[in-house]
Coordinates of C-alpha atoms in Angstrom, one line a residue:
X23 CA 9.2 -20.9 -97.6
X24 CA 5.6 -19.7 -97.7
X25 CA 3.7 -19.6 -95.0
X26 CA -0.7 -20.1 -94.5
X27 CA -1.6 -17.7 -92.4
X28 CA -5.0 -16.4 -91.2
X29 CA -5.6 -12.1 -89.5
X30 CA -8.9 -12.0 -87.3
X31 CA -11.0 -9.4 -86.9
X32 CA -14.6 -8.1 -86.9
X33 CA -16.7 -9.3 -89.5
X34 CA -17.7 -6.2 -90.5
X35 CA -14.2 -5.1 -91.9
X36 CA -12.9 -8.2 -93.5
X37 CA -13.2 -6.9 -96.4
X38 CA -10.9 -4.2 -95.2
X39 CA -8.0 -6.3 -93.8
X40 CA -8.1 -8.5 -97.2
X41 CA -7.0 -5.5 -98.9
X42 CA -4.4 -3.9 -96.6
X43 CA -3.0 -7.6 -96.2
X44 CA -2.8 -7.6 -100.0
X45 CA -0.8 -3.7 -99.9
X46 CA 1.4 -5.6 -97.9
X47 CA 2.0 -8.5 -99.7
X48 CA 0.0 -11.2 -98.6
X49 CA -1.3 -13.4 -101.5
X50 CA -3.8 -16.4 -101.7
X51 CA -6.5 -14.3 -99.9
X52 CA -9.8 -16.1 -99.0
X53 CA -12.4 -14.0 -96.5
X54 CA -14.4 -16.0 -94.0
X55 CA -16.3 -14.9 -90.5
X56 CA -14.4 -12.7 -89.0
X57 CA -10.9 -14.1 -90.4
X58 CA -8.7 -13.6 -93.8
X59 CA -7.0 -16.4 -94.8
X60 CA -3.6 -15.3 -96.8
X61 CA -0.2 -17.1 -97.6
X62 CA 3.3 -15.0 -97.0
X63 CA 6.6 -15.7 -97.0
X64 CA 8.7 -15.0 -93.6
X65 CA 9.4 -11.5 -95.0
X66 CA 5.5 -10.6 -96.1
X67 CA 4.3 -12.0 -92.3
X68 CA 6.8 -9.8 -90.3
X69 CA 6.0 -7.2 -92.1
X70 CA 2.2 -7.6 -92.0
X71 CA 2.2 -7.7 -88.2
X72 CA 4.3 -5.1 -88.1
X73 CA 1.9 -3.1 -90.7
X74 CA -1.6 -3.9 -90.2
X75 CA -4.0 -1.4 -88.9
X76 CA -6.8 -3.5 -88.7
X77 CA -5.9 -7.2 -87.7
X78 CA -6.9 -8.2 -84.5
X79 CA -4.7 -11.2 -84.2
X80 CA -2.6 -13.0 -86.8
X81 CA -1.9 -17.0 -86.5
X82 CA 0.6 -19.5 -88.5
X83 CA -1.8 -23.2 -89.5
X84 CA 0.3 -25.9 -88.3
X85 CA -2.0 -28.3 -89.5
X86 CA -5.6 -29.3 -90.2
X87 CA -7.1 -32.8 -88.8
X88 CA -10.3 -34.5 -88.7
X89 CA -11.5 -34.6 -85.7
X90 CA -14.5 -36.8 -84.7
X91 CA -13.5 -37.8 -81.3
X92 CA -10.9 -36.9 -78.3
X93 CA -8.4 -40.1 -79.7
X94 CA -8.7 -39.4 -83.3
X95 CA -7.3 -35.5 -82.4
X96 CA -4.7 -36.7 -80.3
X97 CA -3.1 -39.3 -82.8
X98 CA -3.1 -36.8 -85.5
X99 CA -2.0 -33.9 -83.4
X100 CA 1.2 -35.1 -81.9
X101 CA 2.0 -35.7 -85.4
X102 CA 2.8 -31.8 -85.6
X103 CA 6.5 -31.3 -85.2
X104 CA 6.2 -29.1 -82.1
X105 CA 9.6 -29.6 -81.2
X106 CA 10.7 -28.1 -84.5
X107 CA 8.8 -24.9 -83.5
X108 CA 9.7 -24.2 -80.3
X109 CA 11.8 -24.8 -76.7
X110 CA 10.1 -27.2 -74.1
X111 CA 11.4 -24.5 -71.9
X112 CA 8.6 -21.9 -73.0
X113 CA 5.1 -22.0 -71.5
X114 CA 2.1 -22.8 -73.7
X115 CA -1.3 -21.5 -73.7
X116 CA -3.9 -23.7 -75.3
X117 CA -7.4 -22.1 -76.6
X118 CA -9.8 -23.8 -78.6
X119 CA -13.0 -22.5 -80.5
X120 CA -15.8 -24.0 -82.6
X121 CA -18.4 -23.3 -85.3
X122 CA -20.9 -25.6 -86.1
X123 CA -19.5 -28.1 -83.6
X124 CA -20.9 -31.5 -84.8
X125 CA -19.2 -33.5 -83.2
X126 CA -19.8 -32.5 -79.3
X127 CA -16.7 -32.4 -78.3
X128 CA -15.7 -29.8 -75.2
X129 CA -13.4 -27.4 -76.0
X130 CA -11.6 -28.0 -72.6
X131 CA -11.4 -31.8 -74.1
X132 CA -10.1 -30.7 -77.3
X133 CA -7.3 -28.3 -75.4
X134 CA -6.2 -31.0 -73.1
X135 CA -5.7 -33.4 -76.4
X136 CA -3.9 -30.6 -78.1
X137 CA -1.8 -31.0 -75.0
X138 CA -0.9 -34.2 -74.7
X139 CA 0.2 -34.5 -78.1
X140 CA 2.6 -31.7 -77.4
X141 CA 3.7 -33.6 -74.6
X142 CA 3.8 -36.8 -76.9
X143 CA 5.7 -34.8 -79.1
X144 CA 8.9 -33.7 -77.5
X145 CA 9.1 -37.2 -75.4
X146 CA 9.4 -39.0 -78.4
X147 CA 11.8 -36.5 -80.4
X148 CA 13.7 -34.9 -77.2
X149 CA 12.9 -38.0 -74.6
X150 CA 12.2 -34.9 -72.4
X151 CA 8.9 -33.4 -71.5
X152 CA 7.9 -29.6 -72.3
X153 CA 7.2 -26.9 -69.7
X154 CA 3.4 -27.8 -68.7
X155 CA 3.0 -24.4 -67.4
X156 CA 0.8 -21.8 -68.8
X157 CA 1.5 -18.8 -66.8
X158 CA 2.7 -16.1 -68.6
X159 CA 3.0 -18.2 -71.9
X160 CA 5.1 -17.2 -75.1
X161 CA 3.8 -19.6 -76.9
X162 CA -0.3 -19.4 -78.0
X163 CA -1.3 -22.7 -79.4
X164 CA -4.9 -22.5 -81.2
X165 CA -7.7 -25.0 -82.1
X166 CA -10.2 -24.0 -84.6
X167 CA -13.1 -26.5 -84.5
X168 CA -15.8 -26.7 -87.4
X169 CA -17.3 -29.3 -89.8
X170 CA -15.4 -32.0 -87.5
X171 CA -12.2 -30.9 -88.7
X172 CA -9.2 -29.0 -86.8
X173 CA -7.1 -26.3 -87.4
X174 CA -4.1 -26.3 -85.5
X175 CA -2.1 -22.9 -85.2
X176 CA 0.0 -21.1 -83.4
X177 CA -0.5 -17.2 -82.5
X178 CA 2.3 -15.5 -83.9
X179 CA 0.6 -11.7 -82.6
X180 CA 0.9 -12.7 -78.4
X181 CA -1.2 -10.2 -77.5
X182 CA -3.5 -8.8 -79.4
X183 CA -2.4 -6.3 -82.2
X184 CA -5.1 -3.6 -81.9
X185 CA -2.3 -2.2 -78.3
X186 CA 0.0 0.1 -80.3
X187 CA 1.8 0.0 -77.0
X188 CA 1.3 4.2 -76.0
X189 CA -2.2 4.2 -74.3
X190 CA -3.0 6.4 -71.1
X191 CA -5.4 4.9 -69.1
X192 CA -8.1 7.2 -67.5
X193 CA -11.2 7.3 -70.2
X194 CA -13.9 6.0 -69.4
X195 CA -14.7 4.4 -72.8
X196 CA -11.9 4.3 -75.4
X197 CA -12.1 3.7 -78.9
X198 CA -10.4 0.3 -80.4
X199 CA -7.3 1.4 -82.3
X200 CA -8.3 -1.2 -85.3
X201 CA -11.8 0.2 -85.1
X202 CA -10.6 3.5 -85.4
X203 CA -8.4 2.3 -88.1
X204 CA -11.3 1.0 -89.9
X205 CA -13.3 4.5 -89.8
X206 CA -10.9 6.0 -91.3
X207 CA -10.4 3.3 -93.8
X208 CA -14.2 3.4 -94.9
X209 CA -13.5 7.3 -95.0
X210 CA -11.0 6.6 -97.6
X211 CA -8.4 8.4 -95.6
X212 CA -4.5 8.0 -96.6
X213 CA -2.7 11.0 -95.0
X214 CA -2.7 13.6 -97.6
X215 CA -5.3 15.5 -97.2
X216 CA -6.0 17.6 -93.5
X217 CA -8.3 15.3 -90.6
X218 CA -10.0 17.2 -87.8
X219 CA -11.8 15.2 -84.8
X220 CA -13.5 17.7 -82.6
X221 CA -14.6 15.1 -79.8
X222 CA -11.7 13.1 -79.5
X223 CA -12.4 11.6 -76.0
X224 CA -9.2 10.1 -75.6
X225 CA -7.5 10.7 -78.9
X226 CA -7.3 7.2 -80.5
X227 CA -9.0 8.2 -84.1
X228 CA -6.9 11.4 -84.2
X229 CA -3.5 9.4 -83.6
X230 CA -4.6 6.9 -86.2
X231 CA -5.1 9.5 -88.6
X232 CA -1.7 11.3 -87.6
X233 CA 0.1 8.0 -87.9
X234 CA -1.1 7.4 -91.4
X235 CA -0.5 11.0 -92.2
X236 CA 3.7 10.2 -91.6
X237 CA 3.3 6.7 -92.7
X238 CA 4.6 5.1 -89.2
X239 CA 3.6 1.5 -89.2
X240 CA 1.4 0.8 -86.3
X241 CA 3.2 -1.5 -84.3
X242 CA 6.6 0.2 -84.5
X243 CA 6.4 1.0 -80.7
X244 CA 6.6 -2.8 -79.5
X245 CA 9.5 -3.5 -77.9
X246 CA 11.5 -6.9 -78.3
X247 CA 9.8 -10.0 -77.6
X248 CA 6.2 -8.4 -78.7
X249 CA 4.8 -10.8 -80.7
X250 CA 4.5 -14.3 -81.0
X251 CA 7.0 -15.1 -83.6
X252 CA 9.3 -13.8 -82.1
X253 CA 9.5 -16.9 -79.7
X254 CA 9.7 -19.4 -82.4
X255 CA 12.5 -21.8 -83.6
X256 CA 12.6 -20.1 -86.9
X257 CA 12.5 -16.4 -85.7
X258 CA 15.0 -14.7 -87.8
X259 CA 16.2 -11.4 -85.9
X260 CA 18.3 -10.0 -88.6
X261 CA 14.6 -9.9 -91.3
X262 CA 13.0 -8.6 -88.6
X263 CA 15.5 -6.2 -88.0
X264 CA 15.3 -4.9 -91.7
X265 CA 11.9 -4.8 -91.9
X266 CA 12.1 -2.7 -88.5
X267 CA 14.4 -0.4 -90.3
X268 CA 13.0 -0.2 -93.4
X269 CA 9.5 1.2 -92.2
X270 CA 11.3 3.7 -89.8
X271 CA 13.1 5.0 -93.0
X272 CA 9.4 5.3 -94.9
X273 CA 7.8 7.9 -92.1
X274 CA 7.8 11.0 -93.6
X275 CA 6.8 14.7 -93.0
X276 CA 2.7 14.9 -92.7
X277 CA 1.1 16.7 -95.9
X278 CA -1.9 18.4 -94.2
X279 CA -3.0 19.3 -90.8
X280 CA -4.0 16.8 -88.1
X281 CA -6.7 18.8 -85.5
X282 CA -8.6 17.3 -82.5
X283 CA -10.8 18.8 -79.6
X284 CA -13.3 17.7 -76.9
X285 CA -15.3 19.9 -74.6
X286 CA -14.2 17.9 -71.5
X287 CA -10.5 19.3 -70.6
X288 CA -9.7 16.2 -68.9
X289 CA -9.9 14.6 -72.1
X290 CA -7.8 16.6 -74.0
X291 CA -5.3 16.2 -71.3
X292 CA -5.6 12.1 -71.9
X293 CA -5.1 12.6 -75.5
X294 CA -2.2 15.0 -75.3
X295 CA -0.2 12.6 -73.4
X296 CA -1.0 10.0 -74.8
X297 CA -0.2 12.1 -78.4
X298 CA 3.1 12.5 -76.2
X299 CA 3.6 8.8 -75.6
X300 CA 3.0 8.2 -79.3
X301 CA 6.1 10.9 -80.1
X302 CA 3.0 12.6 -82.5
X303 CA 3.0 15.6 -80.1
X304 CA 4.6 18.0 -83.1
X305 CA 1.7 16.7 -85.5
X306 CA -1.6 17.0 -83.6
X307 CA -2.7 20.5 -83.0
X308 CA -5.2 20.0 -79.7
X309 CA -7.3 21.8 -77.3
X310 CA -10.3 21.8 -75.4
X311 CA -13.5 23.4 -77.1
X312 CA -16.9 22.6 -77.8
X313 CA -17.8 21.0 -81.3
X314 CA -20.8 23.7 -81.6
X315 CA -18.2 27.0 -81.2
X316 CA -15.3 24.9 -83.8
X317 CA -15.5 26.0 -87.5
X318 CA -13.4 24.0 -89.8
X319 CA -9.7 24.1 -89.4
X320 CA -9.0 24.2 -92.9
X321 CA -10.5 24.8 -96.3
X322 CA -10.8 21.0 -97.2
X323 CA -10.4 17.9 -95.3
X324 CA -12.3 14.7 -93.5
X325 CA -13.7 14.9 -90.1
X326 CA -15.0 12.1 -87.7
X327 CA -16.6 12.2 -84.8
X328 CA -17.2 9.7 -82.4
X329 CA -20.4 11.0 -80.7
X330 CA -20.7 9.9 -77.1
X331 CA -23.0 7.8 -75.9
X332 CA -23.6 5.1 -73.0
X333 CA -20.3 5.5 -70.7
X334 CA -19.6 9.1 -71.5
X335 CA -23.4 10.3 -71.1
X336 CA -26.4 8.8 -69.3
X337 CA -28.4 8.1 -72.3
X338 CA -27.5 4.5 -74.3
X339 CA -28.5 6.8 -77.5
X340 CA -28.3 10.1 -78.8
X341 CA -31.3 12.5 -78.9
X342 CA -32.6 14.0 -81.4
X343 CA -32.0 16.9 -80.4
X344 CA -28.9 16.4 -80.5
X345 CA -28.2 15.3 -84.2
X346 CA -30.1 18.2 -85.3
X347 CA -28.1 20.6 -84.0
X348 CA -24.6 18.3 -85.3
X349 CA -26.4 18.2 -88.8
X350 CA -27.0 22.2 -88.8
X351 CA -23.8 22.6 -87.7
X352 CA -22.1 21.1 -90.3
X353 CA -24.0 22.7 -93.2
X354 CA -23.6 25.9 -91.8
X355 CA -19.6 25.6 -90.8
X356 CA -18.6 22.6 -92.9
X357 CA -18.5 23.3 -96.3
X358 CA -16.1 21.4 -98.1
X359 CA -15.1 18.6 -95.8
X360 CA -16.3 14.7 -95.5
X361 CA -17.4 14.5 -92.0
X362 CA -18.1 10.9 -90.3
X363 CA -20.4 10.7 -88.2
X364 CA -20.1 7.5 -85.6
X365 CA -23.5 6.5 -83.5
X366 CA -25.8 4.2 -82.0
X367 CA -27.2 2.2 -84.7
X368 CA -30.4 2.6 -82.7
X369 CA -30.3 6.7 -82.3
X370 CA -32.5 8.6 -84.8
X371 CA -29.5 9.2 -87.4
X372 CA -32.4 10.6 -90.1
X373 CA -32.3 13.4 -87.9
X374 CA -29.0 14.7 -88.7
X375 CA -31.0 16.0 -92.1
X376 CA -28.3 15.4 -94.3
X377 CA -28.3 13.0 -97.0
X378 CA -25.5 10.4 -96.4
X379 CA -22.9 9.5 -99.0
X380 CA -22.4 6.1 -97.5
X381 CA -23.3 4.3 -94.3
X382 CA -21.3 1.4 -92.3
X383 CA -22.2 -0.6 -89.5
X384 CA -19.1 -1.7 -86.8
X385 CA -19.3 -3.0 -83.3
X386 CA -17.6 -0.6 -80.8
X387 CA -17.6 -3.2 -77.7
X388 CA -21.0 -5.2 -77.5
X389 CA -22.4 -1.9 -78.9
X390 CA -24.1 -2.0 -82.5
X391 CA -22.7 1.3 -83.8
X392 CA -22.8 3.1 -87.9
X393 CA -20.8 5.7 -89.5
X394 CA -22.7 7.7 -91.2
X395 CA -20.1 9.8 -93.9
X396 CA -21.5 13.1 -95.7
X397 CA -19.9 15.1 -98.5
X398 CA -20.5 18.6 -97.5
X399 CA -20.8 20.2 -101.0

């Protein structure tokens, strides 16, 4: 049976997800805002929750409907077998979002329809009425509103799949792990080659980059009853289980080096256990040193740097002062590496005096931010 499906994530690496979700499997791929629509069969979807790096959240389509008032969405919703895709014991969570909503109807409306024809649903099937409670909810039913039409899903991620499940708590400003996923995917990074970040903060780029480098699927580390599908009628433990095994048997032995440092010890502290949490602690070489005393760890390789800026230092940009002094840095102790450079779209980047081989814009937060990659010949 073949699944439609649909990964979120920021628009500015759609293109990205569309092609991992295609290494995966997925097939039938169509890019939108901020989403990539794909088809899979049970197998494929495990496995691309299980796999993605840069998914945000991944959702099953239970149906599409028009919907050009409250009473039109409710008779065509509680035509949706519910009962056929899970208990009336589990608690639901409703959320509903719109683009281009035409037709003026509140989301809170639209939820509370969605609702009731869940409710419709299992009285007339089960003659017995489904948990109404949505406290601590299993089960993530989603409305998609645009062009007066629809989309019902459910969210087969729970929460959302950028929490690899071994973050320390104490920086001040972390790094998303898909975001940092995404750097290293416009970096063209796949694990063979050595990766050096010298201001790791609290080491989510560098345990990317180690994690790719053994090829450990990111989301090994949830435990049972992680995700969404999980919770479904049609949850089958025993593909699951395979597709668990089957991606612990693919690690391997990393190829190259995996370094990180940041002048603040405190940090380096965060990211070792945190490295330690993530059972990387015999991969990741660490230690606390400033980025203007560290020569390159190895002959070749690719280095990114997450500059800080706004939480970590009391100017929203970087001076440029400052990118001077990175850009004469790397020229003089560089030589042979890619290096990333990740900023304030707003800082004087020109200043690094280098001339870029490519240049991407991302969101870190509600922070326009670009990565600004140079070949250091």
């Amino acid at each position: 049976m073949e699944y439609q499906l649909y990964a979120t994530c920021p628009d500015e690496f759609t293109d990205l997800l569309a092609k991992e979700i295609a290494s995966i499997g997925g097939t039938g791929i169509q890019i939108a805002y901020r989403v990539v629509y794909f088809c899979a069969s049970k197998e494929v979807a495990y496995k691309v929750h299980l796999h993605s790096r840069l998914a945000s959240r991944i959702c099953r389509v239970l149906k599409e409907v028009p919907a050009q008032s409250p009473t039109i969405i409710f008779d065509k919703a509680k035509r949706i077998r519910f009962h056929e895709l899970f208990s009336h014991k589990q608690a639901i969570s409703i959320n509903v979002f719109s683009s281009n909503n035409e037709s003026k109807i509140p989301n809170h409306l639209i939820g509370s329809k969605l609702r009731e024809a869940i409710n419709d649903c299992f009285q007339h099937y089960l003659k017995i009425t489904p948990n109404q409670s949505s406290r601590d909810a299993t089960i993530g039913i989603t409305g998609y509103l645009r062009n007066k039409r629809l989309m019902v899903s459910v969210d087969t991620s729970l929460e959302s799949l950028h929490k690899r499940g071994f973050r320390v708590e104490g920086h001040p400003a972390p790094l998303k792990e898909t975001l940092a996923a995404a750097l290293l995917a416009a970096c063209e990074y796949d694990g063979t080659t050595n990766f050096f970040d010298p201001m790791c903060g609290s080491g989510t780029i560098v345990i990317e980059a180690a994690q790719i480098a053994i090829n450990r699927a990111p989301l090994i580390y949830r435990g049972k009853g992680g995700f969404g599908f999980e919770y479904l009628l049609d949850f089958d433990s025993g593909v699951w289980r395979t597709i668990q095994d089957r991606a612990r048997a693919a690690e391997r032995p990393a190829k190259a080096g995996i370094f990180a440092s940041d002048i603040d010890p405190q940090f380096v502290d965060i990211t070792r256990r945190t490295v330690a949490n993530a059972h990387l602690e015999k991969i990741v070489k660490l230690e606390a040193k400033d980025f203007f005393n560290t020569e390159k760890p190895a002959e070749h390789g690719l280095m990114i740097a997450n500059i800080p800026y706004g939480v970590r230092m009391t100017e929203k940009d970087v001076s440029a002062d400052f990118l001077r002094a990175i850009g004469d840095h790397l020229k003089n102790h560089f030589k042979g590496w890619r290096c990333g450079i990740l900023a304030p779209a707003s800082s004087p980047l020109n200043e690094i005096g280098l001339k870029p081989h490519r240049k991407v814009s991302f969101l870190n937060g509600a922070v326009p931010v670009k990565l600004i990659v140079f070949d250091m010949y």
